[in-house]
Amino acid sequence: MDRTVASGAADGGSTPLRNVEVYMFKLIDGNSISNDILEELKNKASILNVTGKNRVLVDIFVGDDEASKVYIENKKKKFNFVGLKFNQVNLPSNTTEEELIKTIEKYNNDIDTNAIFVELPLPKHINEKNIIDRIDPCKDVDGFGIKCLGSLIQGASSFFPCTAEGIIELLKRSKIEISGKHCVVIGRSNIVGKPVAILMLNENSTVTICHSKTKDLKSICKSADILIVAIGKPKLIDDSYIKEGAIVIDAGIHRSIVDGKKVICGDVDFDKVAPHTSYITPVPGGVGPMTVTMLIKHCIDTVNYE
Ligand code: NAP
């Protein structure tokens, strides 16, 4: 989608224009790309159903975290659309680590379960790392277990963390060249920052990873051809961090209520940044929809690991 930007008007004219070219940026439309992939996956799922290889995901939810409930409903809708079976297993908040591990082992050994997903966050008395590593790597569709992360480092095929893989898919389907580009990733979490940095490296990008202790963040970001932002701080990145014509991917999601209305924004100040980019993801409708889509892709891909 092309967006023509009138001189200095992207934020209503409140920001003085820098003495630079104002780009005609393209929106990377995550909703549209995600819908295309879901249609492709629906076709694959119907072929698997015909051949008796229909896929079943077991989604284990411990406790009553409200954000997880919304996420589960969103996932269920997409699984239904594609035609995959979504088995929700609810466990009470006082479930012990041992009980949860027993539940995972039951589904690891169940030949009718192809994929296992444990909703995070878990209640505080349960050590997430102990749990995630108990999932059979052939069923670990979230890609957070140590074997999947090891494959990521080795560049071997496996399930990779969904948001990170979704970002690569957005770039590729937007026909953006990754090889040889300088990619700066802000954020080093195990679920977004680190895996996306390694995936970009595996795609032959030259990668710099930044975090809260990075000195002179701005000047590093200004050297990025591709800037991937996964900080968890609303609108922290403005145009002073951007090289003219850069590609900007915003993984952040922040929900708030402003004047009684629900507002969603990312880690990037879109209005200030977009006019200086060649491509940018919006929030909402950029990286967000790709996470569940990649999860569904992984469920279908479990057929390759049997
Ligand atoms: P996280 O675990 O809190 O990690 C944040 C990272 O940002 C950390 O590595 C931190 O550095 C770094 N950071 C924080 N403040 C910084 C600053 N001022 N300058 C430079 N680096 C800074 O967050 P996350 O789980 O990766 O999530 C990041 C964002 O992505 C959040 O907004 C989250 O909601 C969103 N998200 C979206 C999806 C999706 O489906 N689209 C999925 C997951 C997450 P240190 O390591 O030094 O603390």
Short mmCIF file of C-alpha atoms and ligand atoms in Angstrom, two decimals:
data_model
loop_
_atom_site.label_atom_id
_atom_site.label_comp_id
_atom_site.label_asym_id
_atom_site.label_seq_id
_atom_site.Cartn_x
_atom_site.Cartn_y
_atom_site.Cartn_z
CA MET A 1 0.00 0.00 0.00
CA ASP A 2 1.51 3.36 -0.99
CA ARG A 3 1.17 6.38 1.23
CA THR A 4 2.01 9.77 -0.22
CA VAL A 5 3.07 12.10 2.54
CA ALA A 6 2.47 15.82 2.19
CA SER A 7 5.44 17.92 3.31
CA GLY A 8 5.62 18.15 7.09
CA ALA A 9 2.01 17.07 7.54
CA ALA A 10 2.43 13.56 8.91
CA ASP A 11 1.83 14.71 12.47
CA GLY A 12 -0.46 17.59 11.61
CA GLY A 13 2.51 19.87 11.05
CA SER A 14 3.62 20.07 14.69
CA THR A 15 7.10 18.67 14.01
CA PRO A 16 9.47 20.93 12.08
CA LEU A 17 10.55 19.25 8.84
CA ARG A 18 14.14 18.08 8.71
CA ASN A 19 16.05 19.18 5.67
CA VAL A 20 15.61 15.82 3.97
CA GLU A 21 13.60 14.07 1.33
CA VAL A 22 10.17 13.03 2.57
CA TYR A 23 9.60 9.42 1.54
CA MET A 24 6.59 7.91 -0.10
CA PHE A 25 6.53 5.04 2.33
CA LYS A 26 4.80 1.71 1.89
CA LEU A 27 2.76 0.15 4.65
CA ILE A 28 3.58 -3.48 5.30
CA ASP A 29 0.03 -4.75 5.71
CA GLY A 30 0.23 -7.60 8.23
CA ASN A 31 -3.50 -8.28 8.06
CA SER A 32 -3.45 -8.80 4.32
CA ILE A 33 -0.25 -10.89 4.34
CA SER A 34 -1.59 -12.95 7.25
CA ASN A 35 -4.90 -13.57 5.41
CA ASP A 36 -3.02 -14.74 2.30
CA ILE A 37 -1.01 -17.21 4.38
CA LEU A 38 -4.13 -18.45 6.20
CA GLU A 39 -5.79 -19.18 2.84
CA GLU A 40 -2.71 -21.19 1.80
CA LEU A 41 -2.76 -23.04 5.13
CA LYS A 42 -6.47 -23.77 4.78
CA ASN A 43 -5.74 -25.57 1.50
CA LYS A 44 -2.91 -27.56 3.12
CA ALA A 45 -5.14 -28.44 6.11
CA SER A 46 -7.89 -29.74 3.83
CA ILE A 47 -5.38 -31.98 2.01
CA LEU A 48 -4.17 -33.33 5.38
CA ASN A 49 -7.78 -33.96 6.43
CA VAL A 50 -8.47 -35.91 3.23
CA THR A 51 -5.38 -38.09 3.81
CA GLY A 52 -6.35 -38.74 7.45
CA LYS A 53 -3.49 -36.61 8.78
CA ASN A 54 -5.58 -33.84 10.31
CA ARG A 55 -3.67 -31.83 12.90
CA VAL A 56 -4.65 -31.34 16.56
CA LEU A 57 -3.26 -28.63 18.85
CA VAL A 58 -3.55 -28.97 22.61
CA ASP A 59 -3.53 -25.53 24.24
CA ILE A 60 -2.80 -25.75 27.97
CA PHE A 61 -4.03 -22.80 30.02
CA VAL A 62 -3.18 -22.63 33.73
CA GLY A 63 -5.08 -20.06 35.83
CA ASP A 64 -7.20 -17.15 34.65
CA ASP A 65 -4.96 -14.50 33.08
CA GLU A 66 -7.36 -12.17 31.22
CA ALA A 67 -4.96 -11.31 28.35
CA SER A 68 -4.41 -15.04 27.73
CA LYS A 69 -8.19 -15.57 27.51
CA VAL A 70 -8.46 -12.95 24.74
CA TYR A 71 -5.46 -14.47 22.94
CA ILE A 72 -6.99 -17.98 23.16
CA GLU A 73 -10.29 -16.81 21.64
CA ASN A 74 -8.40 -15.09 18.81
CA LYS A 75 -6.42 -18.29 18.17
CA LYS A 76 -9.54 -20.47 18.22
CA LYS A 77 -11.18 -18.34 15.49
CA LYS A 78 -8.16 -18.68 13.20
CA PHE A 79 -7.80 -22.41 13.86
CA ASN A 80 -11.49 -22.85 13.00
CA PHE A 81 -11.05 -20.82 9.82
CA VAL A 82 -8.16 -23.00 8.66
CA GLY A 83 -9.89 -26.21 9.73
CA LEU A 84 -7.52 -27.40 12.46
CA LYS A 85 -8.63 -28.87 15.75
CA PHE A 86 -7.99 -26.70 18.84
CA ASN A 87 -8.24 -28.62 22.12
CA GLN A 88 -8.24 -26.30 25.11
CA VAL A 89 -7.11 -27.82 28.41
CA ASN A 90 -7.86 -25.61 31.44
CA LEU A 91 -6.00 -26.19 34.68
CA PRO A 92 -6.63 -24.33 37.96
CA SER A 93 -4.23 -21.60 39.22
CA ASN A 94 -3.03 -23.85 42.07
CA THR A 95 -1.76 -26.54 39.66
CA THR A 96 1.75 -27.59 40.75
CA GLU A 97 4.79 -27.71 38.47
CA GLU A 98 4.77 -31.54 38.76
CA GLU A 99 1.08 -31.73 37.76
CA LEU A 100 1.66 -29.50 34.77
CA ILE A 101 4.66 -31.58 33.67
CA LYS A 102 2.53 -34.75 33.95
CA THR A 103 -0.12 -33.12 31.74
CA ILE A 104 2.52 -32.20 29.13
CA GLU A 105 3.94 -35.72 29.19
CA LYS A 106 0.46 -37.15 28.67
CA TYR A 107 0.08 -35.13 25.46
CA ASN A 108 3.71 -35.75 24.41
CA ASN A 109 2.80 -39.46 24.41
CA ASP A 110 -0.63 -39.04 22.82
CA ILE A 111 -0.44 -40.01 19.13
CA ASP A 112 -3.58 -37.98 18.41
CA THR A 113 -1.92 -34.75 19.64
CA ASN A 114 0.36 -33.18 17.03
CA ALA A 115 1.13 -29.83 18.68
CA ILE A 116 1.33 -28.54 22.26
CA PHE A 117 1.12 -24.91 23.33
CA VAL A 118 1.40 -23.71 26.95
CA GLU A 119 -0.13 -20.29 27.55
CA LEU A 120 2.30 -17.79 29.11
CA PRO A 121 2.56 -16.23 31.60
CA LEU A 122 2.20 -19.15 34.00
CA PRO A 123 1.31 -18.56 37.66
CA LYS A 124 4.36 -17.31 39.58
CA HIS A 125 4.96 -20.56 41.53
CA ILE A 126 5.70 -22.41 38.24
CA ASN A 127 9.12 -22.09 36.56
CA GLU A 128 8.33 -21.43 32.89
CA LYS A 129 11.68 -22.69 31.65
CA ASN A 130 11.22 -26.10 33.34
CA ILE A 131 7.84 -26.41 31.67
CA ILE A 132 8.67 -25.29 28.14
CA ASP A 133 11.63 -27.66 27.90
CA ARG A 134 9.34 -30.62 28.73
CA ILE A 135 7.37 -30.25 25.49
CA ASP A 136 8.41 -32.78 22.84
CA PRO A 137 10.45 -30.66 20.31
CA CYS A 138 8.42 -32.24 17.47
CA LYS A 139 5.26 -30.77 19.07
CA ASP A 140 6.78 -27.50 20.39
CA VAL A 141 4.99 -25.22 17.91
CA ASP A 142 5.78 -22.09 19.95
CA GLY A 143 9.49 -22.83 19.34
CA PHE A 144 10.56 -21.71 22.84
CA GLY A 145 12.13 -25.00 23.99
CA ILE A 146 15.88 -25.39 24.17
CA LYS A 147 16.04 -27.86 21.22
CA CYS A 148 14.13 -25.51 18.90
CA LEU A 149 16.31 -22.58 19.98
CA GLY A 150 19.43 -24.72 19.42
CA SER A 151 18.25 -25.49 15.88
CA LEU A 152 17.74 -21.78 15.33
CA ILE A 153 21.39 -21.11 16.22
CA GLN A 154 22.55 -23.96 13.98
CA GLY A 155 20.37 -22.77 11.10
CA ALA A 156 18.67 -26.19 11.10
CA SER A 157 14.99 -26.61 10.33
CA SER A 158 12.66 -26.56 13.34
CA PHE A 159 9.89 -24.44 14.87
CA PHE A 160 11.09 -20.91 15.55
CA PRO A 161 9.41 -18.37 17.87
CA CYS A 162 6.29 -17.23 16.00
CA THR A 163 6.57 -13.43 16.24
CA ALA A 164 10.20 -13.51 15.09
CA GLU A 165 9.41 -15.81 12.16
CA GLY A 166 6.37 -13.67 11.33
CA ILE A 167 8.65 -10.64 10.95
CA ILE A 168 10.86 -12.49 8.44
CA GLU A 169 7.74 -13.57 6.53
CA LEU A 170 6.50 -9.96 6.40
CA LEU A 171 9.83 -8.82 4.93
CA LYS A 172 10.00 -11.65 2.39
CA ARG A 173 6.40 -11.34 1.24
CA SER A 174 6.93 -7.58 0.85
CA LYS A 175 9.87 -8.51 -1.45
CA ILE A 176 12.33 -6.64 0.76
CA GLU A 177 15.95 -7.73 0.23
CA ILE A 178 17.46 -8.83 3.55
CA SER A 179 20.86 -10.19 2.47
CA GLY A 180 23.71 -7.72 2.97
CA LYS A 181 21.54 -5.16 4.76
CA HIS A 182 22.48 -3.77 8.15
CA CYS A 183 19.72 -4.82 10.54
CA VAL A 184 19.48 -3.28 13.99
CA VAL A 185 17.26 -5.11 16.48
CA ILE A 186 16.28 -3.25 19.66
CA GLY A 187 15.37 -5.80 22.34
CA ARG A 188 16.98 -9.10 23.35
CA SER A 189 14.09 -11.13 24.78
CA ASN A 190 14.02 -14.86 24.09
CA ILE A 191 10.66 -14.56 22.35
CA VAL A 192 11.25 -11.65 19.95
CA GLY A 193 14.61 -9.82 20.01
CA LYS A 194 17.13 -12.68 20.09
CA PRO A 195 15.31 -15.05 17.71
CA VAL A 196 14.58 -12.36 15.13
CA ALA A 197 18.23 -11.23 15.26
CA ILE A 198 19.41 -14.81 14.59
CA LEU A 199 16.85 -15.33 11.82
CA MET A 200 18.04 -12.10 10.16
CA LEU A 201 21.63 -13.30 10.50
CA ASN A 202 20.63 -16.64 8.94
CA GLU A 203 19.19 -14.58 6.04
CA ASN A 204 22.66 -12.99 5.59
CA SER A 205 21.85 -9.64 7.12
CA THR A 206 24.57 -7.94 9.21
CA VAL A 207 22.98 -7.70 12.62
CA THR A 208 23.44 -5.41 15.61
CA ILE A 209 21.45 -6.20 18.78
CA CYS A 210 20.67 -3.34 21.17
CA HIS A 211 19.15 -3.36 24.67
CA SER A 212 18.65 -1.17 27.71
CA LYS A 213 22.40 -0.93 28.42
CA THR A 214 23.38 -0.02 24.85
CA LYS A 215 25.28 3.24 24.63
CA ASP A 216 24.37 5.76 21.93
CA LEU A 217 21.32 3.83 20.77
CA LYS A 218 20.28 6.64 18.44
CA SER A 219 23.42 6.64 16.33
CA ILE A 220 23.35 2.82 16.01
CA CYS A 221 19.70 2.94 14.92
CA LYS A 222 20.51 5.66 12.41
CA SER A 223 22.89 3.26 10.67
CA ALA A 224 20.15 0.63 10.19
CA ASP A 225 18.81 -0.27 6.76
CA ILE A 226 16.25 -2.41 8.60
CA LEU A 227 15.26 -1.44 12.15
CA ILE A 228 13.32 -4.03 14.17
CA VAL A 229 11.90 -2.68 17.40
CA ALA A 230 10.82 -4.97 20.29
CA ILE A 231 11.26 -2.87 23.40
CA GLY A 232 7.89 -2.82 25.13
CA LYS A 233 7.85 0.99 25.57
CA PRO A 234 5.09 2.92 23.79
CA LYS A 235 6.25 5.24 20.98
CA LEU A 236 9.84 5.35 22.29
CA ILE A 237 11.33 5.40 18.79
CA ASP A 238 10.77 8.66 16.93
CA ASP A 239 12.22 10.03 13.69
CA SER A 240 15.49 11.04 15.37
CA TYR A 241 16.41 7.28 15.40
CA ILE A 242 15.75 6.71 11.70
CA LYS A 243 18.02 6.75 8.65
CA GLU A 244 16.15 8.24 5.70
CA GLY A 245 14.54 5.48 3.67
CA ALA A 246 15.01 2.76 6.30
CA ILE A 247 12.63 -0.17 6.72
CA VAL A 248 11.01 -0.16 10.16
CA ILE A 249 9.34 -3.16 11.80
CA ASP A 250 7.49 -2.50 15.05
CA ALA A 251 6.74 -5.57 17.22
CA GLY A 252 5.38 -3.52 20.13
CA ILE A 253 1.74 -3.64 21.21
CA HIS A 254 0.37 -1.26 23.86
CA ARG A 255 -3.29 -0.91 24.73
CA SER A 256 -4.67 2.10 26.61
CA ILE A 257 -7.86 4.13 27.01
CA VAL A 258 -7.68 7.75 25.81
CA ASP A 259 -10.77 9.95 26.21
CA GLY A 260 -12.85 6.82 26.79
CA LYS A 261 -11.65 5.18 23.57
CA LYS A 262 -9.46 2.09 23.22
CA VAL A 263 -6.13 3.04 21.65
CA ILE A 264 -3.41 0.68 20.41
CA CYS A 265 0.12 1.82 19.57
CA GLY A 266 3.54 0.29 19.08
CA ASP A 267 7.08 0.94 20.30
CA VAL A 268 7.52 3.28 17.32
CA ASP A 269 5.92 6.72 17.02
CA PHE A 270 4.35 5.90 13.66
CA ASP A 271 3.28 9.43 12.65
CA LYS A 272 6.76 10.85 13.20
CA VAL A 273 8.70 7.90 11.80
CA ALA A 274 6.69 6.76 8.75
CA PRO A 275 7.49 9.75 6.46
CA HIS A 276 11.21 8.96 6.79
CA THR A 277 10.92 5.27 5.90
CA SER A 278 10.57 3.30 2.70
CA TYR A 279 8.52 0.54 4.39
CA ILE A 280 6.94 0.41 7.83
CA THR A 281 4.58 -1.86 9.78
CA PRO A 282 1.60 -0.17 11.42
CA VAL A 283 0.28 -1.04 14.91
CA PRO A 284 -2.26 -2.54 14.91
CA GLY A 285 -2.22 -4.52 11.66
CA GLY A 286 1.51 -5.10 11.21
CA VAL A 287 3.46 -7.75 13.13
CA GLY A 288 0.55 -8.62 15.47
CA PRO A 289 -1.56 -10.80 13.13
CA MET A 290 1.50 -12.80 12.05
CA THR A 291 2.11 -14.48 15.42
CA VAL A 292 -0.96 -16.74 15.42
CA THR A 293 -0.62 -17.29 11.67
CA MET A 294 2.90 -18.66 12.16
CA LEU A 295 1.63 -20.83 15.01
CA ILE A 296 -0.94 -22.36 12.66
CA LYS A 297 1.74 -22.86 10.02
CA HIS A 298 3.84 -24.72 12.60
CA CYS A 299 0.87 -26.95 13.52
CA ILE A 300 0.56 -27.96 9.88
CA ASP A 301 4.33 -28.40 9.59
CA THR A 302 4.28 -30.95 12.46
CA VAL A 303 3.49 -33.45 9.71
CA ASN A 304 7.14 -33.09 8.59
CA TYR A 305 8.46 -34.28 11.97
CA GLU A 306 6.53 -37.56 12.28
P1 NAP B 1 10.69 -7.74 26.95
O1 NAP B 1 10.89 -9.17 27.31
O2 NAP B 1 10.24 -6.79 28.01
O3 NAP B 1 12.07 -7.21 26.33
C1 NAP B 1 12.26 -5.87 26.06
C2 NAP B 1 13.65 -5.66 25.53
O4 NAP B 1 13.80 -4.27 25.23
C3 NAP B 1 14.74 -6.01 26.55
O5 NAP B 1 15.78 -6.71 25.90
C4 NAP B 1 15.22 -4.65 27.06
O6 NAP B 1 16.60 -4.59 27.37
C5 NAP B 1 14.97 -3.76 25.84
N1 NAP B 1 14.73 -2.38 26.24
C6 NAP B 1 13.84 -1.92 27.16
N2 NAP B 1 13.92 -0.57 27.25
C7 NAP B 1 14.88 -0.18 26.37
C8 NAP B 1 15.43 1.07 26.03
N3 NAP B 1 15.00 2.23 26.58
N4 NAP B 1 16.39 1.11 25.10
C9 NAP B 1 16.85 -0.04 24.51
N5 NAP B 1 16.36 -1.26 24.81
C10 NAP B 1 15.40 -1.34 25.74
O7 NAP B 1 9.67 -7.57 25.75
P2 NAP B 1 9.26 -8.60 24.57
O8 NAP B 1 8.52 -9.72 25.14
O9 NAP B 1 10.43 -8.85 23.69
O10 NAP B 1 8.22 -7.68 23.78
C11 NAP B 1 8.59 -6.48 23.15
C12 NAP B 1 7.37 -5.82 22.59
O11 NAP B 1 6.81 -6.70 21.60
C13 NAP B 1 6.25 -5.57 23.59
O12 NAP B 1 5.59 -4.37 23.26
C14 NAP B 1 5.32 -6.75 23.43
O13 NAP B 1 3.97 -6.45 23.76
C15 NAP B 1 5.45 -6.99 21.95
N6 NAP B 1 5.17 -8.37 21.52
C16 NAP B 1 4.36 -8.52 20.46
C17 NAP B 1 4.06 -9.78 20.02
C18 NAP B 1 3.15 -9.94 18.83
O14 NAP B 1 2.44 -10.90 18.71
N7 NAP B 1 3.19 -9.00 17.90
C19 NAP B 1 4.58 -10.91 20.64
C20 NAP B 1 5.45 -10.73 21.70
C21 NAP B 1 5.75 -9.44 22.14
P3 NAP B 1 17.26 -5.45 28.59
O15 NAP B 1 17.37 -6.86 28.07
O16 NAP B 1 18.57 -4.81 28.80
O17 NAP B 1 16.31 -5.32 29.75
#
